[in-house]
XYZ file of C-alpha atoms in Angstrom:
263
model
C -16.621 -3.697 40.773
C -16.378 -6.331 38.004
C -17.948 -5.455 34.686
C -21.349 -7.179 34.156
C -21.262 -10.061 31.699
C -23.172 -9.686 28.428
C -25.336 -12.164 26.531
C -27.044 -12.709 23.187
C -30.204 -14.830 23.013
C -31.315 -16.557 19.803
C -34.701 -18.278 19.669
C -37.043 -18.181 16.671
C -40.266 -18.544 18.686
C -41.115 -15.172 20.204
C -42.900 -16.511 23.304
C -40.061 -18.904 24.154
C -37.496 -16.161 23.550
C -39.291 -13.814 25.928
C -39.684 -16.592 28.501
C -35.924 -17.226 28.458
C -35.192 -13.503 28.729
C -37.529 -13.217 31.730
C -36.060 -16.318 33.373
C -32.508 -15.041 32.950
C -33.378 -11.636 34.366
C -34.833 -13.364 37.406
C -31.975 -15.854 37.858
C -29.164 -13.437 36.957
C -30.154 -9.767 37.407
C -26.632 -8.508 36.674
C -26.441 -10.192 33.263
C -26.764 -7.614 30.461
C -28.703 -8.958 27.471
C -27.397 -7.010 24.478
C -29.430 -8.677 21.706
C -32.561 -10.814 21.349
C -32.491 -12.581 17.972
C -35.257 -14.268 16.009
C -33.018 -16.412 13.801
C -29.468 -17.622 13.306
C -28.467 -14.954 10.796
C -29.405 -12.129 13.153
C -27.638 -13.959 15.998
C -24.437 -14.319 13.991
C -24.383 -10.612 13.189
C -25.106 -9.806 16.842
C -22.153 -11.954 17.936
C -19.852 -10.131 15.523
C -21.135 -6.723 16.649
C -21.315 -7.193 20.416
C -18.723 -9.945 21.089
C -20.785 -11.066 24.108
C -19.526 -13.173 26.970
C -22.360 -15.697 26.515
C -24.648 -16.824 23.708
C -27.830 -18.801 24.368
C -28.525 -20.487 21.020
C -31.607 -22.458 20.060
C -30.292 -25.413 18.071
C -33.188 -25.553 15.604
C -33.852 -22.271 13.837
C -34.786 -21.414 10.232
C -31.695 -21.147 8.065
C -28.629 -21.105 10.295
C -29.027 -23.499 13.209
C -27.568 -22.821 16.631
C -24.768 -25.210 15.717
C -24.028 -23.208 12.548
C -23.828 -20.042 14.616
C -21.559 -21.730 17.162
C -19.216 -22.864 14.368
C -18.959 -19.291 13.091
C -18.598 -17.949 16.640
C -15.243 -19.690 16.984
C -14.013 -17.177 14.381
C -16.090 -14.041 14.911
C -16.364 -14.108 18.715
C -14.095 -16.822 20.188
C -14.389 -15.437 23.727
C -18.121 -16.187 23.794
C -19.358 -19.048 25.942
C -22.056 -21.065 24.176
C -25.154 -22.525 25.805
C -27.414 -24.536 23.511
C -31.151 -24.439 24.136
C -33.087 -27.322 22.641
C -36.081 -29.596 22.895
C -34.026 -32.440 21.429
C -31.947 -34.209 24.038
C -29.685 -36.101 21.608
C -28.509 -32.918 19.893
C -27.873 -31.191 23.192
C -25.767 -34.009 24.573
C -23.679 -34.247 21.388
C -23.113 -30.499 21.378
C -22.232 -30.477 25.077
C -19.636 -33.213 24.593
C -18.039 -31.373 21.676
C -17.266 -28.062 23.292
C -20.440 -26.270 24.429
C -20.141 -25.014 27.975
C -23.657 -26.151 28.776
C -27.127 -26.842 27.409
C -30.706 -26.269 28.463
C -33.619 -28.515 27.573
C -37.020 -26.995 26.807
C -39.062 -26.228 28.755
C -36.299 -24.557 30.771
C -36.845 -25.015 34.497
C -35.633 -22.510 37.123
C -33.622 -25.260 38.816
C -31.746 -26.247 35.644
C -31.176 -22.622 34.670
C -29.727 -21.909 38.114
C -27.133 -24.666 37.599
C -26.172 -23.229 34.210
C -25.906 -19.712 35.636
C -23.584 -20.956 38.387
C -21.330 -22.619 35.819
C -21.235 -19.532 33.617
C -20.475 -17.267 36.563
C -17.673 -19.582 37.656
C -16.060 -19.290 34.235
C -16.593 -15.549 34.089
C -15.170 -14.190 30.831
C -13.465 -17.442 29.844
C -14.483 -18.129 26.291
C -15.778 -21.025 24.281
C -12.284 -21.823 23.042
C -12.575 -21.707 19.287
C -9.996 -24.420 18.655
C -9.836 -26.040 15.243
C -11.033 -29.337 16.694
C -14.043 -27.785 18.433
C -15.100 -25.899 15.328
C -14.740 -28.970 13.117
C -16.708 -31.141 15.566
C -19.516 -28.598 15.658
C -19.470 -28.365 11.856
C -19.961 -32.134 11.633
C -22.837 -31.932 14.107
C -24.361 -29.098 12.097
C -24.272 -31.178 8.906
C -25.748 -34.165 10.751
C -28.547 -32.005 12.124
C -29.354 -30.661 8.646
C -29.512 -34.213 7.271
C -31.749 -35.402 10.111
C -34.060 -32.424 9.665
C -34.411 -33.155 5.962
C -35.039 -36.853 6.610
C -37.590 -36.157 9.334
C -39.518 -33.607 7.304
C -42.857 -34.839 6.017
C -42.880 -32.173 3.304
C -41.763 -33.072 -0.235
C -38.572 -31.442 -1.455
C -39.138 -27.990 -2.930
C -38.719 -28.304 -6.709
C -40.247 -25.104 -8.115
C -41.533 -21.679 -7.167
C -44.273 -19.392 -8.428
C -43.051 -15.802 -8.803
C -44.239 -12.623 -10.526
C -42.488 -10.599 -13.210
C -44.722 -7.649 -14.012
C -48.059 -9.103 -15.102
C -46.534 -12.483 -15.846
C -46.502 -15.394 -13.396
C -43.424 -17.565 -13.775
C -42.776 -21.137 -12.670
C -39.125 -21.310 -11.642
C -37.280 -24.553 -11.019
C -35.475 -24.371 -7.689
C -32.274 -25.668 -9.331
C -32.321 -22.678 -11.707
C -32.195 -20.124 -8.882
C -28.852 -18.359 -8.541
C -29.775 -16.488 -5.389
C -32.567 -14.914 -3.351
C -32.500 -11.287 -2.195
C -34.759 -9.793 0.475
C -37.090 -7.118 -0.897
C -39.019 -5.534 1.983
C -41.683 -8.118 2.934
C -41.075 -10.082 -0.264
C -38.113 -11.799 -1.927
C -36.497 -11.308 -5.325
C -35.665 -14.576 -7.097
C -32.673 -14.280 -9.452
C -31.926 -16.778 -12.222
C -29.671 -16.686 -15.283
C -32.628 -15.334 -17.285
C -33.617 -12.485 -14.955
C -35.516 -11.575 -11.811
C -38.986 -12.209 -10.419
C -40.784 -11.389 -7.178
C -41.770 -14.052 -4.686
C -44.526 -13.032 -2.261
C -42.834 -14.621 0.707
C -40.286 -13.111 3.117
C -36.790 -14.527 3.005
C -37.116 -15.878 6.551
C -39.962 -18.184 5.487
C -37.898 -19.405 2.531
C -35.192 -20.554 4.909
C -37.644 -23.016 6.430
C -38.260 -24.845 3.134
C -34.955 -24.609 1.246
C -32.397 -27.423 1.320
C -29.726 -26.083 3.685
C -27.095 -28.280 2.033
C -27.589 -26.429 -1.261
C -28.738 -22.934 -0.287
C -26.592 -20.904 2.123
C -27.258 -17.562 3.685
C -24.317 -15.224 3.042
C -25.898 -12.063 4.412
C -29.007 -11.285 6.404
C -30.728 -10.400 3.125
C -29.123 -12.886 0.688
C -29.317 -16.659 0.154
C -27.150 -18.191 -2.576
C -27.358 -21.499 -4.415
C -23.977 -23.175 -3.864
C -24.256 -24.769 -7.307
C -24.354 -21.274 -8.847
C -21.068 -20.154 -7.256
C -17.980 -19.931 -9.447
C -15.659 -18.707 -6.693
C -15.315 -16.781 -3.413
C -12.621 -14.222 -2.588
C -11.960 -12.847 0.903
C -10.791 -9.242 1.182
C -8.602 -7.611 3.839
C -11.625 -6.594 5.930
C -12.768 -10.217 6.243
C -15.726 -9.841 3.896
C -16.116 -12.094 0.879
C -17.142 -11.629 -2.730
C -19.024 -14.385 -4.568
C -18.657 -14.771 -8.324
C -21.585 -16.503 -10.035
C -21.482 -18.917 -12.950
C -24.328 -17.465 -15.014
C -24.742 -13.923 -13.681
C -22.453 -10.904 -14.192
C -22.938 -9.323 -10.744
C -21.072 -10.345 -7.618
C -22.549 -10.914 -4.157
C -21.143 -9.727 -0.853
C -20.598 -12.207 1.962
C -20.707 -10.269 5.230
C -17.719 -10.866 7.495
C -19.531 -13.027 10.092
C -20.893 -15.350 7.393
C -17.446 -16.003 5.876
C -16.739 -18.270 8.850
C -19.433 -20.648 7.576
C -17.366 -21.354 4.469
C -14.254 -22.275 6.449
C -15.133 -25.965 6.743
C -16.570 -26.360 3.238
C-alpha cells in the first residue's frame, strides 16, 4: 500500500488551527499530521525536521508570515506542497499565481477543502518546486505583505521599550537594540551597553516589531539587521552572525538561513 502523505499545519489562532486539523481529519483520514504550529518560526523548524509532503500555512502570523515560510521551504523542504490559508483574498490569489499549489479562504468550508484535498491527492508526493523564480516571486510577495501590514496598522511605530536591569528600570530606544533573546516567559533585550529584561514573551514582540528591520534567526532569537556586521554559513548549513557593537556571535539555525538568501 502507498505510504500515507504527511502534513504540517501553521496557524497562530488556536481555535482556527484545531478547526483545520479536525476538518482535514474528516476530509482526509489517511493524511498524517506531523506538526501543529502556532507561528512561522515553529513551522519553519517543523518543515526542516519532518520534510512533509504538504504544508498548510496561514499567510498572516506573528514574525514569519506564511509567505516567509514558503520562501524558506524552497530550500529546506523543496518536496513540500504549499497550501496558503488566509482571510485575505488578494494575498491568496497572488500566492496561488506565483507557485502555491492551492489556497483556502477563511472560514474554510468542507466543499472548498474537498477540492483542495483532491488536487493534493492527485499530485501525491510531487513537491512545490523550489525553483529560483518561484522563491524570488514569493520573497517579493512577502516583502509586499510586510509593507501592507505596516501601512494598515493603526498602532504607532515602536520607538522605545521599558525593561528591567536589577532594581533599575531602563528606557531603551528600539534602534539601540542589537538583539532579543527568549528567556523563559520573558525576553532579554541586548544593546551595546548591556542586557535588560523585558516582561513580554518573544512571540508577542514579533507582533509589534518592524519585520523589515528585525529578523528572527532562531526560534529564541530576533536580531536587528542594522546591528549585523556579517553572516557566515558553515558546512552544516547553519550561520553565524557577527555584531557591530557586541563581542558575542549569534547562531542562525539552518532553516532560517534560507530567509537571508534573497536579501
